[in-house]
mmCIF file of C-alpha atoms and ligand atoms in Angstrom:
data_model
loop_
_atom_site.group_PDB
_atom_site.id
_atom_site.type_symbol
_atom_site.label_atom_id
_atom_site.label_comp_id
_atom_site.label_asym_id
_atom_site.label_seq_id
_atom_site.Cartn_x
_atom_site.Cartn_y
_atom_site.Cartn_z
ATOM 1 C CA MET G 1 -24.100 -29.782 121.442
ATOM 2 C CA SER G 2 -20.692 -31.410 121.105
ATOM 3 C CA ARG G 3 -19.021 -32.169 124.446
ATOM 4 C CA THR G 4 -15.589 -31.657 122.967
ATOM 5 C CA LEU G 5 -14.235 -28.870 120.802
ATOM 6 C CA ASP G 6 -11.298 -29.055 118.423
ATOM 7 C CA ILE G 7 -10.421 -25.852 116.586
ATOM 8 C CA LEU G 8 -7.625 -25.277 114.072
ATOM 9 C CA LEU G 9 -5.914 -21.926 113.567
ATOM 10 C CA PHE G 10 -4.783 -22.105 109.986
ATOM 11 C CA GLY G 11 -2.884 -19.533 107.960
ATOM 12 C CA PRO G 12 0.442 -18.106 106.855
ATOM 13 C CA PRO G 13 3.349 -17.138 109.129
ATOM 14 C CA GLY G 14 2.793 -13.791 110.794
ATOM 15 C CA ALA G 15 -0.972 -13.742 110.217
ATOM 16 C CA GLY G 16 -1.644 -13.361 113.957
ATOM 17 C CA LYS G 17 -2.579 -16.895 115.001
ATOM 18 C CA GLY G 18 -0.473 -16.901 118.162
ATOM 19 C CA THR G 19 -1.684 -13.418 119.119
ATOM 20 C CA GLN G 20 -5.300 -14.582 119.233
ATOM 21 C CA ALA G 21 -4.715 -18.089 120.521
ATOM 22 C CA ALA G 22 -4.424 -17.723 124.303
ATOM 23 C CA ALA G 23 -7.621 -15.679 124.736
ATOM 24 C CA LEU G 24 -9.539 -17.878 122.323
ATOM 25 C CA ALA G 25 -8.417 -21.064 124.067
ATOM 26 C CA ALA G 26 -9.316 -19.634 127.483
ATOM 27 C CA ARG G 27 -12.720 -18.551 126.194
ATOM 28 C CA HIS G 28 -13.483 -22.112 125.134
ATOM 29 C CA GLY G 29 -11.767 -23.868 128.053
ATOM 30 C CA ILE G 30 -9.366 -25.808 125.848
ATOM 31 C CA PRO G 31 -5.551 -25.849 125.767
ATOM 32 C CA HIS G 32 -3.571 -23.889 123.175
ATOM 33 C CA VAL G 33 -1.407 -26.381 121.290
ATOM 34 C CA SER G 34 1.120 -24.564 119.081
ATOM 35 C CA THR G 35 3.570 -26.812 117.279
ATOM 36 C CA GLY G 36 5.966 -23.882 116.813
ATOM 37 C CA ASP G 37 5.910 -23.188 120.588
ATOM 38 C CA LEU G 38 6.383 -26.901 121.342
ATOM 39 C CA PHE G 39 9.436 -27.007 119.083
ATOM 40 C CA ARG G 40 10.875 -23.862 120.673
ATOM 41 C CA LYS G 41 10.359 -25.410 124.133
ATOM 42 C CA ASN G 42 12.132 -28.592 122.998
ATOM 43 C CA LEU G 43 14.920 -26.492 121.571
ATOM 44 C CA LYS G 44 15.363 -24.576 124.817
ATOM 45 C CA GLU G 45 15.523 -27.863 126.725
ATOM 46 C CA GLN G 46 17.931 -29.307 124.136
ATOM 47 C CA THR G 47 15.827 -32.433 123.620
ATOM 48 C CA PRO G 48 16.510 -34.696 120.603
ATOM 49 C CA VAL G 49 13.278 -33.425 118.982
ATOM 50 C CA GLY G 50 14.383 -29.830 119.514
ATOM 51 C CA LEU G 51 17.829 -30.420 118.068
ATOM 52 C CA VAL G 52 16.430 -32.068 114.931
ATOM 53 C CA ALA G 53 13.732 -29.399 114.528
ATOM 54 C CA ARG G 54 16.244 -26.562 114.772
ATOM 55 C CA GLY G 55 17.897 -27.525 111.468
ATOM 56 C CA PHE G 56 14.577 -27.077 109.680
ATOM 57 C CA MET G 57 13.256 -24.073 111.583
ATOM 58 C CA ASP G 58 16.442 -22.063 111.070
ATOM 59 C CA ARG G 59 16.038 -22.504 107.307
ATOM 60 C CA GLY G 60 12.310 -21.730 107.338
ATOM 61 C CA LEU G 61 11.452 -25.285 106.334
ATOM 62 C CA LEU G 62 8.753 -27.508 107.755
ATOM 63 C CA VAL G 63 9.895 -30.157 110.223
ATOM 64 C CA PRO G 64 9.229 -33.700 108.878
ATOM 65 C CA ASP G 65 5.653 -34.880 109.341
ATOM 66 C CA GLU G 66 6.487 -37.899 111.484
ATOM 67 C CA ILE G 67 8.234 -35.802 114.148
ATOM 68 C CA VAL G 68 5.440 -33.210 114.282
ATOM 69 C CA CYS G 69 2.656 -35.799 114.372
ATOM 70 C CA ASP G 70 4.241 -37.803 117.199
ATOM 71 C CA MET G 71 4.623 -34.625 119.239
ATOM 72 C CA VAL G 72 0.991 -33.582 118.707
ATOM 73 C CA ARG G 73 -0.356 -37.081 119.384
ATOM 74 C CA LEU G 74 1.357 -37.134 122.794
ATOM 75 C CA ARG G 75 -0.026 -33.683 123.585
ATOM 76 C CA LEU G 76 -3.591 -34.608 122.593
ATOM 77 C CA GLU G 77 -3.446 -37.711 124.764
ATOM 78 C CA GLU G 78 -2.785 -35.597 127.867
ATOM 79 C CA ASP G 79 -5.690 -35.209 130.304
ATOM 80 C CA GLU G 80 -5.633 -31.440 129.804
ATOM 81 C CA ALA G 81 -6.711 -31.965 126.174
ATOM 82 C CA ALA G 82 -9.548 -34.360 126.962
ATOM 83 C CA ALA G 83 -12.219 -31.709 126.280
ATOM 84 C CA GLY G 84 -10.621 -30.526 123.061
ATOM 85 C CA SER G 85 -7.798 -28.396 121.734
ATOM 86 C CA LEU G 86 -6.936 -25.203 119.936
ATOM 87 C CA LEU G 87 -4.358 -26.309 117.393
ATOM 88 C CA ASP G 88 -2.145 -23.466 116.171
ATOM 89 C CA GLY G 89 0.076 -24.185 113.173
ATOM 90 C CA PHE G 90 -0.924 -27.837 112.808
ATOM 91 C CA PRO G 91 -1.701 -29.461 110.427
ATOM 92 C CA ARG G 92 0.428 -27.861 107.709
ATOM 93 C CA THR G 93 0.605 -30.691 105.180
ATOM 94 C CA LEU G 94 -1.864 -33.199 103.777
ATOM 95 C CA PRO G 95 -0.229 -36.134 105.654
ATOM 96 C CA GLN G 96 -0.456 -34.103 108.910
ATOM 97 C CA ALA G 97 -4.162 -33.499 108.278
ATOM 98 C CA ASP G 98 -4.725 -37.215 107.674
ATOM 99 C CA ALA G 99 -2.823 -38.021 110.857
ATOM 100 C CA LEU G 100 -4.818 -35.486 112.881
ATOM 101 C CA GLU G 101 -8.129 -36.815 111.649
ATOM 102 C CA GLY G 102 -6.994 -40.307 112.652
ATOM 103 C CA MET G 103 -5.882 -39.132 116.118
ATOM 104 C CA LEU G 104 -9.176 -37.350 116.744
ATOM 105 C CA ARG G 105 -11.231 -40.245 115.383
ATOM 106 C CA ARG G 106 -9.539 -42.609 117.838
ATOM 107 C CA LEU G 107 -10.512 -40.180 120.620
ATOM 108 C CA GLY G 108 -14.099 -40.066 119.320
ATOM 109 C CA ARG G 109 -13.627 -36.490 118.075
ATOM 110 C CA ARG G 110 -13.372 -34.535 114.858
ATOM 111 C CA ILE G 111 -12.228 -31.128 113.639
ATOM 112 C CA ASP G 112 -15.086 -28.807 114.598
ATOM 113 C CA HIS G 113 -13.807 -25.493 113.218
ATOM 114 C CA VAL G 114 -11.012 -24.325 110.941
ATOM 115 C CA LEU G 115 -10.288 -20.622 111.372
ATOM 116 C CA PHE G 116 -8.367 -19.495 108.307
ATOM 117 C CA PHE G 117 -6.340 -16.329 108.961
ATOM 118 C CA ASP G 118 -6.253 -14.696 105.561
ATOM 119 C CA ALA G 119 -3.758 -11.840 104.995
ATOM 120 C CA GLU G 120 -1.678 -10.372 102.191
ATOM 121 C CA ASP G 121 2.057 -11.103 102.004
ATOM 122 C CA GLU G 122 2.993 -7.437 102.624
ATOM 123 C CA VAL G 123 1.034 -7.505 105.884
ATOM 124 C CA LEU G 124 2.744 -10.732 106.962
ATOM 125 C CA VAL G 125 6.235 -9.424 106.251
ATOM 126 C CA GLU G 126 5.552 -6.161 108.109
ATOM 127 C CA ARG G 127 4.222 -8.049 111.120
ATOM 128 C CA ILE G 128 7.085 -10.532 111.262
ATOM 129 C CA ALA G 129 9.688 -7.786 110.781
ATOM 130 C CA GLY G 130 8.402 -5.946 113.869
ATOM 131 C CA ARG G 131 7.676 -8.932 116.098
ATOM 132 C CA LEU G 132 9.166 -9.288 119.575
ATOM 133 C CA SER G 133 8.666 -12.592 121.384
ATOM 134 C CA CYS G 134 8.835 -13.437 125.069
ATOM 135 C CA SER G 135 11.527 -16.000 125.759
ATOM 136 C CA GLY G 136 9.554 -17.144 128.817
ATOM 137 C CA CYS G 137 5.953 -17.685 127.728
ATOM 138 C CA GLY G 138 6.281 -17.178 123.955
ATOM 139 C CA ALA G 139 3.782 -14.292 123.796
ATOM 140 C CA ALA G 140 4.150 -12.100 120.712
ATOM 141 C CA PHE G 141 4.361 -8.314 120.636
ATOM 142 C CA HIS G 142 4.962 -5.845 117.828
ATOM 143 C CA ARG G 143 7.170 -2.767 117.927
ATOM 144 C CA THR G 144 4.412 -0.668 116.309
ATOM 145 C CA PHE G 145 1.103 -2.548 116.351
ATOM 146 C CA ALA G 146 1.238 -4.238 119.765
ATOM 147 C CA PRO G 147 4.034 -2.823 121.931
ATOM 148 C CA PRO G 148 4.425 -4.146 125.486
ATOM 149 C CA ARG G 149 3.193 -1.851 128.294
ATOM 150 C CA THR G 150 6.765 -1.584 129.593
ATOM 151 C CA GLN G 151 9.554 -1.687 127.067
ATOM 152 C CA GLY G 152 11.276 -5.088 126.971
ATOM 153 C CA VAL G 153 8.932 -6.652 129.549
ATOM 154 C CA CYS G 154 6.273 -9.266 128.783
ATOM 155 C CA ASP G 155 2.753 -8.111 129.739
ATOM 156 C CA HIS G 156 1.715 -11.705 130.378
ATOM 157 C CA CYS G 157 4.471 -13.335 132.465
ATOM 158 C CA GLY G 158 6.436 -10.241 133.559
ATOM 159 C CA ARG G 159 9.730 -11.544 132.212
ATOM 160 C CA ASN G 160 12.273 -8.944 131.162
ATOM 161 C CA GLY G 161 13.481 -10.466 127.930
ATOM 162 C CA LEU G 162 11.575 -9.749 124.752
ATOM 163 C CA SER G 163 13.655 -10.675 121.746
ATOM 164 C CA VAL G 164 13.518 -11.329 118.031
ATOM 165 C CA ARG G 165 12.750 -14.956 117.163
ATOM 166 C CA SER G 166 15.736 -16.621 115.476
ATOM 167 C CA ASP G 167 13.642 -17.445 112.394
ATOM 168 C CA ASP G 168 12.341 -13.873 112.025
ATOM 169 C CA ASN G 169 14.862 -12.690 109.448
ATOM 170 C CA ALA G 170 14.365 -11.690 105.819
ATOM 171 C CA GLU G 171 15.798 -14.899 104.304
ATOM 172 C CA THR G 172 13.896 -17.298 106.508
ATOM 173 C CA VAL G 173 10.632 -15.414 106.136
ATOM 174 C CA GLY G 174 10.825 -15.853 102.352
ATOM 175 C CA ALA G 175 11.401 -19.581 102.769
ATOM 176 C CA ARG G 176 8.527 -19.876 105.261
ATOM 177 C CA LEU G 177 6.132 -18.189 102.852
ATOM 178 C CA LEU G 178 7.239 -20.515 100.043
ATOM 179 C CA GLU G 179 6.743 -23.581 102.260
ATOM 180 C CA TYR G 180 3.315 -22.272 103.203
ATOM 181 C CA ARG G 181 2.243 -21.769 99.586
ATOM 182 C CA ALA G 182 3.601 -25.121 98.427
ATOM 183 C CA LYS G 183 2.676 -27.454 101.272
ATOM 184 C CA THR G 184 0.027 -25.822 103.448
ATOM 185 C CA THR G 185 -2.373 -23.967 101.145
ATOM 186 C CA PRO G 186 -3.413 -27.217 99.358
ATOM 187 C CA LEU G 187 -5.060 -28.176 102.655
ATOM 188 C CA LEU G 188 -7.706 -25.490 102.238
ATOM 189 C CA ALA G 189 -9.445 -27.495 99.506
ATOM 190 C CA ARG G 190 -10.204 -30.145 102.112
ATOM 191 C CA TRP G 191 -12.488 -27.803 104.054
ATOM 192 C CA GLN G 192 -13.653 -25.457 101.311
ATOM 193 C CA GLY G 193 -17.433 -25.413 100.969
ATOM 194 C CA SER G 194 -17.995 -26.977 104.403
ATOM 195 C CA ASP G 195 -19.444 -25.295 107.502
ATOM 196 C CA THR G 196 -16.203 -26.161 109.288
ATOM 197 C CA LEU G 197 -14.215 -23.460 107.474
ATOM 198 C CA HIS G 198 -14.384 -19.814 108.597
ATOM 199 C CA VAL G 199 -12.375 -17.332 106.555
ATOM 200 C CA ILE G 200 -11.188 -14.529 108.831
ATOM 201 C CA ASN G 201 -9.859 -11.286 107.367
ATOM 202 C CA ALA G 202 -6.697 -11.214 109.483
ATOM 203 C CA GLY G 203 -5.368 -8.035 107.879
ATOM 204 C CA ARG G 204 -7.430 -5.916 110.276
ATOM 205 C CA PRO G 205 -6.390 -4.605 113.719
ATOM 206 C CA ILE G 206 -6.075 -7.133 116.557
ATOM 207 C CA ALA G 207 -9.356 -6.201 118.300
ATOM 208 C CA GLU G 208 -11.330 -6.540 115.066
ATOM 209 C CA VAL G 209 -9.864 -9.961 114.350
ATOM 210 C CA GLU G 210 -10.753 -10.989 117.905
ATOM 211 C CA ARG G 211 -14.369 -9.953 117.341
ATOM 212 C CA ALA G 212 -14.521 -11.869 114.047
ATOM 213 C CA LEU G 213 -13.257 -15.009 115.790
ATOM 214 C CA ALA G 214 -15.851 -14.688 118.549
ATOM 215 C CA LEU G 215 -18.591 -14.428 115.935
ATOM 216 C CA ALA G 216 -17.261 -17.418 113.995
ATOM 217 C CA VAL G 217 -17.108 -19.689 117.050
ATOM 218 C CA PRO G 218 -19.390 -18.495 119.866
ATOM 219 C CA ALA G 219 -18.560 -19.719 123.366
ATOM 220 C CA ARG G 220 -20.346 -23.006 124.023
ATOM 221 C CA ALA G 221 -22.790 -21.574 126.523
ATOM 222 C CA GLU G 222 -23.865 -19.061 123.856
ATOM 223 C CA ALA G 223 -24.122 -21.646 121.057
HETATM 224 P P1 AP5 I 301 5.376 -21.221 114.053
HETATM 225 O O1 AP5 I 301 5.881 -20.814 115.354
HETATM 226 O O2 AP5 I 301 4.048 -21.861 113.959
HETATM 227 O O3 AP5 I 301 5.428 -19.979 113.098
HETATM 228 P P2 AP5 I 301 4.491 -19.576 111.877
HETATM 229 O O4 AP5 I 301 3.393 -20.400 111.402
HETATM 230 O O5 AP5 I 301 5.526 -19.303 110.857
HETATM 231 O O6 AP5 I 301 3.654 -18.445 112.393
HETATM 232 P P3 AP5 I 301 4.103 -17.325 113.278
HETATM 233 O O7 AP5 I 301 4.245 -17.784 114.676
HETATM 234 O O8 AP5 I 301 5.303 -16.674 112.610
HETATM 235 O O9 AP5 I 301 2.892 -16.285 113.085
HETATM 236 P P4 AP5 I 301 1.520 -16.127 113.851
HETATM 237 O O10 AP5 I 301 0.427 -16.322 112.865
HETATM 238 O O11 AP5 I 301 1.467 -16.916 115.094
HETATM 239 O O12 AP5 I 301 1.612 -14.572 114.161
HETATM 240 P P5 AP5 I 301 1.758 -13.807 115.567
HETATM 241 O O13 AP5 I 301 0.507 -13.907 116.337
HETATM 242 O O14 AP5 I 301 3.021 -14.160 116.237
HETATM 243 O O15 AP5 I 301 6.405 -22.203 113.350
HETATM 244 C C1 AP5 I 301 7.803 -21.931 113.360
HETATM 245 C C2 AP5 I 301 8.537 -23.074 112.658
HETATM 246 O O16 AP5 I 301 8.328 -24.322 113.367
HETATM 247 C C3 AP5 I 301 8.076 -23.370 111.231
HETATM 248 O O17 AP5 I 301 8.710 -22.533 110.292
HETATM 249 C C4 AP5 I 301 8.520 -24.837 111.085
HETATM 250 O O18 AP5 I 301 9.893 -24.956 110.879
HETATM 251 C C5 AP5 I 301 8.189 -25.416 112.468
HETATM 252 N N1 AP5 I 301 6.811 -25.928 112.541
HETATM 253 C C6 AP5 I 301 5.807 -25.475 113.335
HETATM 254 N N2 AP5 I 301 4.687 -26.175 113.135
HETATM 255 C C7 AP5 I 301 4.970 -27.098 112.177
HETATM 256 C C8 AP5 I 301 4.228 -28.114 111.520
HETATM 257 N N3 AP5 I 301 2.928 -28.314 111.796
HETATM 258 N N4 AP5 I 301 4.838 -28.875 110.585
HETATM 259 C C9 AP5 I 301 6.149 -28.704 110.301
HETATM 260 N N5 AP5 I 301 6.919 -27.758 110.876
HETATM 261 C C10 AP5 I 301 6.341 -26.955 111.805
HETATM 262 O O19 AP5 I 301 1.820 -12.282 115.015
HETATM 263 C C11 AP5 I 301 2.904 -11.835 114.215
HETATM 264 C C12 AP5 I 301 3.201 -10.372 114.579
HETATM 265 O O20 AP5 I 301 2.116 -9.545 114.171
HETATM 266 C C13 AP5 I 301 3.392 -10.093 116.063
HETATM 267 O O21 AP5 I 301 4.362 -9.112 116.181
HETATM 268 C C14 AP5 I 301 2.017 -9.563 116.528
HETATM 269 O O22 AP5 I 301 2.133 -8.670 117.613
HETATM 270 C C15 AP5 I 301 1.530 -8.863 115.278
HETATM 271 N N6 AP5 I 301 0.099 -8.942 115.054
HETATM 272 C C16 AP5 I 301 -0.692 -10.027 115.245
HETATM 273 N N7 AP5 I 301 -1.953 -9.761 114.865
HETATM 274 C C17 AP5 I 301 -1.954 -8.480 114.410
HETATM 275 C C18 AP5 I 301 -2.976 -7.632 113.875
HETATM 276 N N8 AP5 I 301 -4.234 -8.055 113.712
HETATM 277 N N9 AP5 I 301 -2.630 -6.376 113.530
HETATM 278 C C19 AP5 I 301 -1.353 -5.925 113.672
HETATM 279 N N10 AP5 I 301 -0.353 -6.687 114.180
HETATM 280 C C20 AP5 I 301 -0.651 -7.958 114.543
HETATM 281 MG MG1 MG I 302 2.730 -18.319 116.024
#
């Protein structure tokens, strides 16, 4: 049994990666590393990385590889990630995948599982159009499919401030889907046909997707 565990959540915008990530990471005792969340944190703190990233995020474009890879490398070198990581939204390009493999190799690790969240474009657009995000902890809700228990209040951190993400608008969503098709889907070929890849039908309700993920990657004690 591997002593470390590195899992990738891979898939288009709005597929539900972030929704599943926290519980999945907790289940496996590894930190949730979302590059989108890291950029939004940098943006909130007005760091140089955040200010550069904003120009790309606001247009639905991918942030340049070098910036993303440096940010992830620093995160993976933290003690908290010594036992592994749940990478959400990284890698998204072939150079990012090469860089990740190099980072993990230097740490004596490898990608153990790629969970591909597969969903139709209409599902993605409907989910993004109804998404509400917590400005405190980043948790995602949906006006129809996953409303908060109390309107406007985050179930997870209790903050009163659910809002629409600045890149969740019709124009940017189109650009994000195009970027995904052009730059991210080619990555699938790298894992196709290997035991590492698990294709998850992410078009189903949240609880069903959660069950499919648990079956794909059983908790280590159960493995
Ligand atoms: P990022 O934050 O990663 O956004 P994304 O990949 O576009 O994905 P989303 O966060 O939109 O979707 P998700 O799959 O997490 O869905 P969620 O769980 O929220 O990236 C933002 C930007 O940062 C990028 O555009 C880029 O500019 C930059 N960036 C980030 N990483 C980068 C990288 N590696 N390289 C370069 N640039 C990078 O769910 C969506 C909605 O659906 C929610 O409302 C939720 O409640 C609902 N929902 C979830 N699951 C279900 C379900 N099963 N049934 C019904 N509703 C559901
Ligand atoms: Mg997300």
